[in-house]
Short mmCIF file of C-alpha atoms in Angstrom, two decimals:
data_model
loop_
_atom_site.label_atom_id
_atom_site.label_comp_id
_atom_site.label_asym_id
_atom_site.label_seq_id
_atom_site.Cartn_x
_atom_site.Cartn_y
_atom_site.Cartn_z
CA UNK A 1213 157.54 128.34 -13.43
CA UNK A 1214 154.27 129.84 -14.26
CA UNK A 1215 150.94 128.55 -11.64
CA UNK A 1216 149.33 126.19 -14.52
CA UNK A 1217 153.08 123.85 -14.09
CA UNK A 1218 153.20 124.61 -10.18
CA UNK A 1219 149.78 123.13 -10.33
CA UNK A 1220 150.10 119.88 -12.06
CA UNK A 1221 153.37 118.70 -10.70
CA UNK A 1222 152.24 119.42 -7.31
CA UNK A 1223 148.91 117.53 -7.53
CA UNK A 1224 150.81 114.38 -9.15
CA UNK A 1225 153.08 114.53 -6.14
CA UNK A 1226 150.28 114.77 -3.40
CA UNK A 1227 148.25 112.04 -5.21
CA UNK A 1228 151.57 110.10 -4.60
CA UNK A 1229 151.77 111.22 -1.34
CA UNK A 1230 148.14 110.22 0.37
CA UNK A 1231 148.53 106.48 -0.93
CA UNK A 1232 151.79 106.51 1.10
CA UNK A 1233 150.34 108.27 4.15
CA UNK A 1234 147.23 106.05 4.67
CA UNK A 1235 149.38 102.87 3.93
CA UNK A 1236 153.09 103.54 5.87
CA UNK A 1237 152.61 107.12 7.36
CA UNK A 1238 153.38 107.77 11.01
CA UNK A 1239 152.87 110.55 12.99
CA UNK A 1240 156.13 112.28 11.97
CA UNK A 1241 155.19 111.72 8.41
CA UNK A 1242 151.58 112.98 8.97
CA UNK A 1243 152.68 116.27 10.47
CA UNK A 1244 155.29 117.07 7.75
CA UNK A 1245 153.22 116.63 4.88
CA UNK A 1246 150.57 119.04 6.61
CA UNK A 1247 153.60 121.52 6.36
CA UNK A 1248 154.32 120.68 2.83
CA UNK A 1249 150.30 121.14 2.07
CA UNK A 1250 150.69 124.06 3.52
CA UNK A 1251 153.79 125.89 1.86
CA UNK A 1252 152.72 124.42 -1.17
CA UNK A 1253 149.53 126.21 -0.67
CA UNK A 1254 150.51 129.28 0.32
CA UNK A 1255 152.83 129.15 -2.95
CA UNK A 1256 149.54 128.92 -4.59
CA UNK A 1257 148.00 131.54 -3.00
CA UNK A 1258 151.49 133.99 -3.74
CA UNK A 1259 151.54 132.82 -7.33
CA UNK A 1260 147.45 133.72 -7.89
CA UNK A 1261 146.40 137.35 -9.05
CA UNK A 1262 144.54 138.66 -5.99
CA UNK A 1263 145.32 141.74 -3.70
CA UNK A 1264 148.36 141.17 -1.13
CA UNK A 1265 145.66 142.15 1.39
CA UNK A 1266 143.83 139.03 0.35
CA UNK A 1267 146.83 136.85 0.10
CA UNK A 1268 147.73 137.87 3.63
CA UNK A 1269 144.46 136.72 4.66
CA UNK A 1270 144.29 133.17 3.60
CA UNK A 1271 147.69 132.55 4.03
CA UNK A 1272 147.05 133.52 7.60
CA UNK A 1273 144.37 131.25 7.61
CA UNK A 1274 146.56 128.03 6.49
CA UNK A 1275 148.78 128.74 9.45
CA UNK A 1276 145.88 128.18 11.72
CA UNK A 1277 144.93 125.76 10.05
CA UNK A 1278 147.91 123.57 9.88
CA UNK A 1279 148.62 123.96 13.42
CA UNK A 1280 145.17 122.75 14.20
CA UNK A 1281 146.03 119.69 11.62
CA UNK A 1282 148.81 118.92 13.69
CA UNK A 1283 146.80 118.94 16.75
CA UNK A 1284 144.65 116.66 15.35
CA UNK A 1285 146.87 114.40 13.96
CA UNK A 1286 148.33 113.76 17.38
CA UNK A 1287 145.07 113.47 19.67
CA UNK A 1288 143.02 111.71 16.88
CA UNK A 1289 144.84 109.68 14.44
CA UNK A 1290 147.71 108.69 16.84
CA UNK A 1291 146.78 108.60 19.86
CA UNK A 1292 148.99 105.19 19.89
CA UNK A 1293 148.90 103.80 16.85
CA UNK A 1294 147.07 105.21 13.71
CA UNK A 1295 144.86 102.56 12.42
CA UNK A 1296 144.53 102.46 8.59
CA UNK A 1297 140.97 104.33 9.31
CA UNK A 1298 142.53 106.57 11.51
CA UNK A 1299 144.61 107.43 8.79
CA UNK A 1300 142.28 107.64 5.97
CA UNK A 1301 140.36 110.31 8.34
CA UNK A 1302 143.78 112.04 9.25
CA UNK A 1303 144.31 112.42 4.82
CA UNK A 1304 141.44 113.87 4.44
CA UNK A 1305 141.74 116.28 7.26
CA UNK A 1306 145.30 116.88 5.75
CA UNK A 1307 143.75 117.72 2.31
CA UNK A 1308 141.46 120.57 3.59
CA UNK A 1309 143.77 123.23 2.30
CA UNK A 1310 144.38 122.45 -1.08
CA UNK A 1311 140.46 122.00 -1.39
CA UNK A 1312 139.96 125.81 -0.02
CA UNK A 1313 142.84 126.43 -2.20
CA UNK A 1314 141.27 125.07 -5.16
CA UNK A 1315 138.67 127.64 -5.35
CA UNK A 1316 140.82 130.63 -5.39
CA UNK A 1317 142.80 130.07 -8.57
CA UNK A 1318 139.70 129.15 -11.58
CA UNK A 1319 141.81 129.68 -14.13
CA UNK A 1320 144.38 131.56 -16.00
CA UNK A 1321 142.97 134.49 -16.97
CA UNK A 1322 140.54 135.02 -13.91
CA UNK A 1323 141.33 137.90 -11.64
CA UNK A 1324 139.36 138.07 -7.84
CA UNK A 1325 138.05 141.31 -8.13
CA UNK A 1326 136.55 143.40 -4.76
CA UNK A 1327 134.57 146.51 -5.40
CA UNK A 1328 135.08 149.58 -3.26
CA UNK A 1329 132.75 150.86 -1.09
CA UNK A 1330 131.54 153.66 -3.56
CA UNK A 1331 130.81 150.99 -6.36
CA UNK A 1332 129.53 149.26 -3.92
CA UNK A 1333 126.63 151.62 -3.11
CA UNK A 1334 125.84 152.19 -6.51
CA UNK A 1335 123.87 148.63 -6.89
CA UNK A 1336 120.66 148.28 -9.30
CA UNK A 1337 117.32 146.37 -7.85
CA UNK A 1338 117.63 143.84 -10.26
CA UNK A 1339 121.39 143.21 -8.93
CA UNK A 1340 120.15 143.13 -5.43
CA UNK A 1341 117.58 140.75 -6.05
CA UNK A 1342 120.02 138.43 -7.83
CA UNK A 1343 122.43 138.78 -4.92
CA UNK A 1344 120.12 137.99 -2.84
CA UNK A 1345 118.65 134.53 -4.16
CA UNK A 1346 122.45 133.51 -4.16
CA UNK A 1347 122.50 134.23 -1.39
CA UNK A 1348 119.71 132.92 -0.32
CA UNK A 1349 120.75 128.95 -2.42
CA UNK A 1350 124.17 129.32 -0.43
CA UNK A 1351 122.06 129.13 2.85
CA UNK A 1352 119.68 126.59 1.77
CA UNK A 1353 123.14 124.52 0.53
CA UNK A 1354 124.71 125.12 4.03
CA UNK A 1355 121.49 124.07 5.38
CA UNK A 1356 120.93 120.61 4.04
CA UNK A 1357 124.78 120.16 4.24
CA UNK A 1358 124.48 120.61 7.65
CA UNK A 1359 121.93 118.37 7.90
CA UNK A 1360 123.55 115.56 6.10
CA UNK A 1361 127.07 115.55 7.99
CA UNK A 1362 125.00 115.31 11.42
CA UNK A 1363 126.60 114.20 14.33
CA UNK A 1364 124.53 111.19 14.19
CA UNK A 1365 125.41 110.51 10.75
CA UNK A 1366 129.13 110.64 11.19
CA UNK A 1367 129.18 108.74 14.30
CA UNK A 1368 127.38 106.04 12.59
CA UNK A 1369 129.83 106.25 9.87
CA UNK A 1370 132.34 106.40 11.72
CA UNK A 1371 131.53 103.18 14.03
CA UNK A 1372 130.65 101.13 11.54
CA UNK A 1373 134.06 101.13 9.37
CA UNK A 1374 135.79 99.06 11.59
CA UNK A 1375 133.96 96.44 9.93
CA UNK A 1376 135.32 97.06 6.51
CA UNK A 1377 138.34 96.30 4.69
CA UNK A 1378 139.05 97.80 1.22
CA UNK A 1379 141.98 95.67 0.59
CA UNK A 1380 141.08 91.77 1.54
CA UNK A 1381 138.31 89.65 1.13
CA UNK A 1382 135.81 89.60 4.10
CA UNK A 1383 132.10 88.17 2.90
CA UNK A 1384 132.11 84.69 2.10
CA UNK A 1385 128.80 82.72 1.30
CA UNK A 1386 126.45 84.70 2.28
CA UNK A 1387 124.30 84.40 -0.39
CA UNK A 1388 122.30 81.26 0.49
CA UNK A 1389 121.16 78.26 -1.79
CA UNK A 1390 117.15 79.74 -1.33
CA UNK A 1391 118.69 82.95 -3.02
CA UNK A 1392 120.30 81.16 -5.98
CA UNK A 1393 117.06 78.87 -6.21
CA UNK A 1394 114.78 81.73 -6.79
CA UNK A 1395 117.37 83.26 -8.80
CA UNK A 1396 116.92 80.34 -11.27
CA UNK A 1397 113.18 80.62 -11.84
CA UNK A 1398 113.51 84.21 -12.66
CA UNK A 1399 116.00 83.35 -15.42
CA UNK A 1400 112.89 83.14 -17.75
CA UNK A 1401 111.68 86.80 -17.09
CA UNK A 1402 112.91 89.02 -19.99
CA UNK A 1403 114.33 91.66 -18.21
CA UNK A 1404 117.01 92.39 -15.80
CA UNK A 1405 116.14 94.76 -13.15
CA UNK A 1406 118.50 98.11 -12.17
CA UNK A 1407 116.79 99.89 -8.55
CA UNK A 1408 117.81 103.59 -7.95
CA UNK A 1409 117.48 104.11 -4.10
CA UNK A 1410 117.16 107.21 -1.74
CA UNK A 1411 117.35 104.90 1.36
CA UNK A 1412 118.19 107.74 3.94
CA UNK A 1413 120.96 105.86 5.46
CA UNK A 1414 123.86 107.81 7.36
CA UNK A 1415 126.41 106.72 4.46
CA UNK A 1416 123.66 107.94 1.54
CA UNK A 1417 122.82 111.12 3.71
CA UNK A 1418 126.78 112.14 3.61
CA UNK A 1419 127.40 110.77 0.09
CA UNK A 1420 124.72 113.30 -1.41
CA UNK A 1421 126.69 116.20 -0.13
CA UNK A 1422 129.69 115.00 -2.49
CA UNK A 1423 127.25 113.88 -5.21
CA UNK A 1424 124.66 116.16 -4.73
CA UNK A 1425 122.16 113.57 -6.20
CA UNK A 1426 118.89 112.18 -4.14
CA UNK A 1427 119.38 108.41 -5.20
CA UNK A 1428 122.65 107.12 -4.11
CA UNK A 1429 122.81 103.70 -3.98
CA UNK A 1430 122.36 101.16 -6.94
CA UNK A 1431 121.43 97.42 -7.03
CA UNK A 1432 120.22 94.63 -8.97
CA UNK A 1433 117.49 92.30 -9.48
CA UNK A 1434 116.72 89.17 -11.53
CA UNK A 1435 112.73 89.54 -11.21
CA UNK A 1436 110.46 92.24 -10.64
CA UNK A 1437 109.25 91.91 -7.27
CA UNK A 1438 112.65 92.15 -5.94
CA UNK A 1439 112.99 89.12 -4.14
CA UNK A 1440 116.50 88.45 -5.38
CA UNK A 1441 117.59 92.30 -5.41
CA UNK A 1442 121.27 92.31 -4.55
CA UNK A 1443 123.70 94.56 -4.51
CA UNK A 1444 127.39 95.63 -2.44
CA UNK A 1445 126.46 96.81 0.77
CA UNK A 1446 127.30 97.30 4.89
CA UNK A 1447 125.69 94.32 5.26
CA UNK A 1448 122.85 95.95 7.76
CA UNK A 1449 125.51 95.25 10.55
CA UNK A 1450 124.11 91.34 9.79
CA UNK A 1451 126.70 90.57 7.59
CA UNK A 1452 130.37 91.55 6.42
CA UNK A 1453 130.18 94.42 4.29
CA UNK A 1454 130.37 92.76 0.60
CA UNK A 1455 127.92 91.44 -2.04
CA UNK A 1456 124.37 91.08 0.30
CA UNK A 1457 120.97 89.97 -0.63
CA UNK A 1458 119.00 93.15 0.39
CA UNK A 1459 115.44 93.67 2.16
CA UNK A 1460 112.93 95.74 1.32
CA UNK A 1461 112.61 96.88 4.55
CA UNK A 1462 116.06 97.63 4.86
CA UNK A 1463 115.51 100.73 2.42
CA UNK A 1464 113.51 102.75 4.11
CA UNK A 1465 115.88 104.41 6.46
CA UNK A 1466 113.98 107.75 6.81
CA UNK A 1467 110.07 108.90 6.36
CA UNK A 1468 110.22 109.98 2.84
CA UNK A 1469 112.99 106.95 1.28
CA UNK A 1470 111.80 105.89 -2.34
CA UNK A 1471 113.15 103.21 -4.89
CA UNK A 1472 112.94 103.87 -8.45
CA UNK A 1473 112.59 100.48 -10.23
CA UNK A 1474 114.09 100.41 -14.27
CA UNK A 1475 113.51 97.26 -16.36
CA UNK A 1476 116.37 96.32 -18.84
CA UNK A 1477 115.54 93.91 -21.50
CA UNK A 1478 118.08 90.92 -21.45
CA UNK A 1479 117.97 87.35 -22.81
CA UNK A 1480 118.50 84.55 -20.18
CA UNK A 1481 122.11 83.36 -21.01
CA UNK A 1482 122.47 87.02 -20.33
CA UNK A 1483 121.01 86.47 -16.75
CA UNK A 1484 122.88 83.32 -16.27
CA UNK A 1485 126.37 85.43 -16.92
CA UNK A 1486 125.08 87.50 -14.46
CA UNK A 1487 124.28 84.85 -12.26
CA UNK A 1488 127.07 82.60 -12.57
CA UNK A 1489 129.55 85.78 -11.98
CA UNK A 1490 127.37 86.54 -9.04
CA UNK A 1491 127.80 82.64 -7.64
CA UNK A 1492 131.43 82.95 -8.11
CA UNK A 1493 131.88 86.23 -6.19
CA UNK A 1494 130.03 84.49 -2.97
CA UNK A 1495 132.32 81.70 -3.42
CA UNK A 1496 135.37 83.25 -3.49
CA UNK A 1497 134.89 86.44 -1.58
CA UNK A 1498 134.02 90.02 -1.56
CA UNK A 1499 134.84 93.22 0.46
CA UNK A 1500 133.02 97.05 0.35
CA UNK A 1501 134.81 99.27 -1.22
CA UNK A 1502 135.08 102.21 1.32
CA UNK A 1503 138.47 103.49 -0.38
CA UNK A 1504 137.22 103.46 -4.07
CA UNK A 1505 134.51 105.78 -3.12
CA UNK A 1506 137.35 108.36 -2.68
CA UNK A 1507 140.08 107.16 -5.08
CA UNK A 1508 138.18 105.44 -7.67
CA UNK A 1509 140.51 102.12 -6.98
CA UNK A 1510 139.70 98.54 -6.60
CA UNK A 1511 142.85 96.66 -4.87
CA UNK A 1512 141.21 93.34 -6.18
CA UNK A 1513 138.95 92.36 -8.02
CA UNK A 1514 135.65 91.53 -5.94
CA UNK A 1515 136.41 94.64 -3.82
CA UNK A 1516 133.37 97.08 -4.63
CA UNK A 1517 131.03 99.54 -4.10
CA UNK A 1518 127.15 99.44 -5.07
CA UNK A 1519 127.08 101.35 -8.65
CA UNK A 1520 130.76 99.69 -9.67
CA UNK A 1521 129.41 95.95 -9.33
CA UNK A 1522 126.29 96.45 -11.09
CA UNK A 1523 128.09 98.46 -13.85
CA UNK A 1524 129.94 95.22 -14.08
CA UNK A 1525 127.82 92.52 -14.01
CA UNK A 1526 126.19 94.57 -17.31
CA UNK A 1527 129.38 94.53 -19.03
CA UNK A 1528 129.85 90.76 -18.30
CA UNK A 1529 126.37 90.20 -19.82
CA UNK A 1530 127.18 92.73 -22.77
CA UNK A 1531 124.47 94.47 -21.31
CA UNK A 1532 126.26 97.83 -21.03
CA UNK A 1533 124.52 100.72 -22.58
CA UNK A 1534 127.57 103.41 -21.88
CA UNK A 1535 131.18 103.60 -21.73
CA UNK A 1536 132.84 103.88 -18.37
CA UNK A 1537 135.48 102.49 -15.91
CA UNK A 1538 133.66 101.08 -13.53
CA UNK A 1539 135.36 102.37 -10.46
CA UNK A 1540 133.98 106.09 -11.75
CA UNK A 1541 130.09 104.78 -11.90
CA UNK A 1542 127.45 106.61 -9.43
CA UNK A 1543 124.26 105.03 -9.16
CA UNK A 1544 122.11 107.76 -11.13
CA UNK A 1545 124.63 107.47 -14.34
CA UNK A 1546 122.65 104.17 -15.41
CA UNK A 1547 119.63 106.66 -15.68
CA UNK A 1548 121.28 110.33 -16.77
CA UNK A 1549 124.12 108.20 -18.96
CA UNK A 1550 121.23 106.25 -20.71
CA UNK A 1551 121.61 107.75 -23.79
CA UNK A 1552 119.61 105.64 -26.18
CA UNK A 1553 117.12 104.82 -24.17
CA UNK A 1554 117.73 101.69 -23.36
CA UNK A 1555 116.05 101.19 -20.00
CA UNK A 1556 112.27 101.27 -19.37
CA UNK A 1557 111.13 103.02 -16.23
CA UNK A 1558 108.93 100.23 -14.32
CA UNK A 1559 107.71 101.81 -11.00
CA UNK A 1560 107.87 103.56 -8.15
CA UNK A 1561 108.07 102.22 -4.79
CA UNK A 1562 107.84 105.12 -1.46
CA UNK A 1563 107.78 104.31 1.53
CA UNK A 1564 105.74 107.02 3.22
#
């Protein structure tokens, strides 16, 4: 079997594999599949052209590495009994290995190549220089990264996803009639409004580091002074995590947070399929979609994240200016996916 098969029929397994962990997975069940990662792994690693020097080296580093999984598999996820967060943390620990892993095969043809020391001192200015600003990008990348996954930031994260529940409905009615009243007299404005946020909060902060966009979180907005801007949300620790009229205020999370407002022309029965969709989601329920963020999955169908409900209301509308599923929609695709132009920047709004 040559390393292009190895790689597909193990991935399809593992994807298999975490949906079963984070759902019926015990401790026992935990630990072994950390040993499965990790001789399927250092398969990988035996099946990749590289030096057996190398190979020795990372495959070393797996076995430290999946005994420190285990570790933490028993003091953190199951302490007693793993909680379905517990276990969501636990997978992704679990998956650290086959992420490494991932960058050291790129391809079929692609050898790792290591100079030797004589080639090595025979380096040109210009290739210095060029070394160097890598160099140099890698640090400033380890440096906001760093920044982003803060203690503070994951502990906030952290404590605050009790509250969610990716797989049942937990917001109910809390959109209030005063919202759905001034909903209605914006139903005349010609536009529907899309806001583009850099709000600075511990989730965005940590979400840029996958994305590694500024603005990531999307709402939506049925007049231009955003007094009925809405969107999926943690609910400010106010409210169940769900579909949440949002503040202003509630934006500006750090000194230099910005909204970018778009304008999206629209006739009203347009707005009122928004709007009626919008009523029925309060009445019947809604939940955040914590897990979709990570598997692109929506266990029912008012369980979302920011960028996949307003994706959706557009479609509803037949608003929708590109293709997508909306589980795979990240708030700055309405602007970079906007290929004919449909939306019409509006303004600016920073909070400095």
């Amino acid at each position: 079997m040559n390393l292009t098969k190895y790689l597909a029929i193990t991935n399809a397994l593992f994807t298999v594999l975490i949906f079963g962990l984070i759902i019926y997975g015990n401790l026992i069940l935990f630990n072994l599949s950390c040993i499965a990662i990790f001789i399927s792994v250092t398969v990988r690693t035996i099946l990749t052209p590289i030096s057996e020097k190398l190979k020795l080296c990372i495959i070393s580093a797996f076995v430290i590495t999946v005994i420190l999984q285990m570790v933490f598999n028993v003091q953190v996820v199951f302490p007693s009994e793993g909680t379905l967060i517990r276990k969501l943390f636990g997978v992704i620990v679990m998956l650290l290995p086959l992420m490494v892993n991932r960058f050291i095969y790129t391809g079929r043809d692609v050898n790792l190549y290591l100079p030797s020391l004589q080639e090595m001192g025979v380096v040109s200015f210009s290739e210095l220089m060029e070394k160097t600003r890598d160099v140099l990008e890698i640090v400033n990348k380890i440096s906001k990264t760093t920044k982003c996954i803060s203690v503070n930031n994951v502990l906030e994260v952290v404590q605050d996803l009790p509250r969610h529940d990716s797989f049942r409905y937990i917001n109910n009615e809390s959109l209030t009639k005063a919202y759905f009243e001034e909903a209605q007299k914006s139903l005349d404005d010609p536009y529907v409004y899309i806001i583009i946020s850099n709000t600075g909060s511990a989730a965005s902060e940590m979400l840029s580091v996958f994305t590694q966009r500024q603005y990531n979180h999307a709402s939506l907005s049925f007049d231009r002074d955003l007094k009925t801007i809405i969107s999926y949300n943690g609910g400010e620790k106010v409210y169940p995590p769900g579909l949440n009229h949002e503040m202003i205020e509630f934006f500006k999370k750090k000194s230099d947070a910005s909204i970018i407002v778009y304008r999206l022309p629209c006739r009203k029965d347009q707005k009122k399929m928004i709007l009626d969709k919008i009523e029925e989601i309060n009445r019947v329920g809604s939940a955040y979609n914590v897990l979709g963020l990570l598997f692109k999955y929506s266990h029912r169908p008012n369980i979302m994240f920011c960028s996949q409900f307003v994706y959706k209301m557009l479609v509803i509308s037949e608003l929708a200016y590109f293709d997508s599923q909306n589980e795979k929609v990240c708030p700055t695709d309405f602007v970079e996916k906007d290929y004919y132009r449909k939306l019409q920047f509006d303004y600016e709004l920073k909070f400095q």
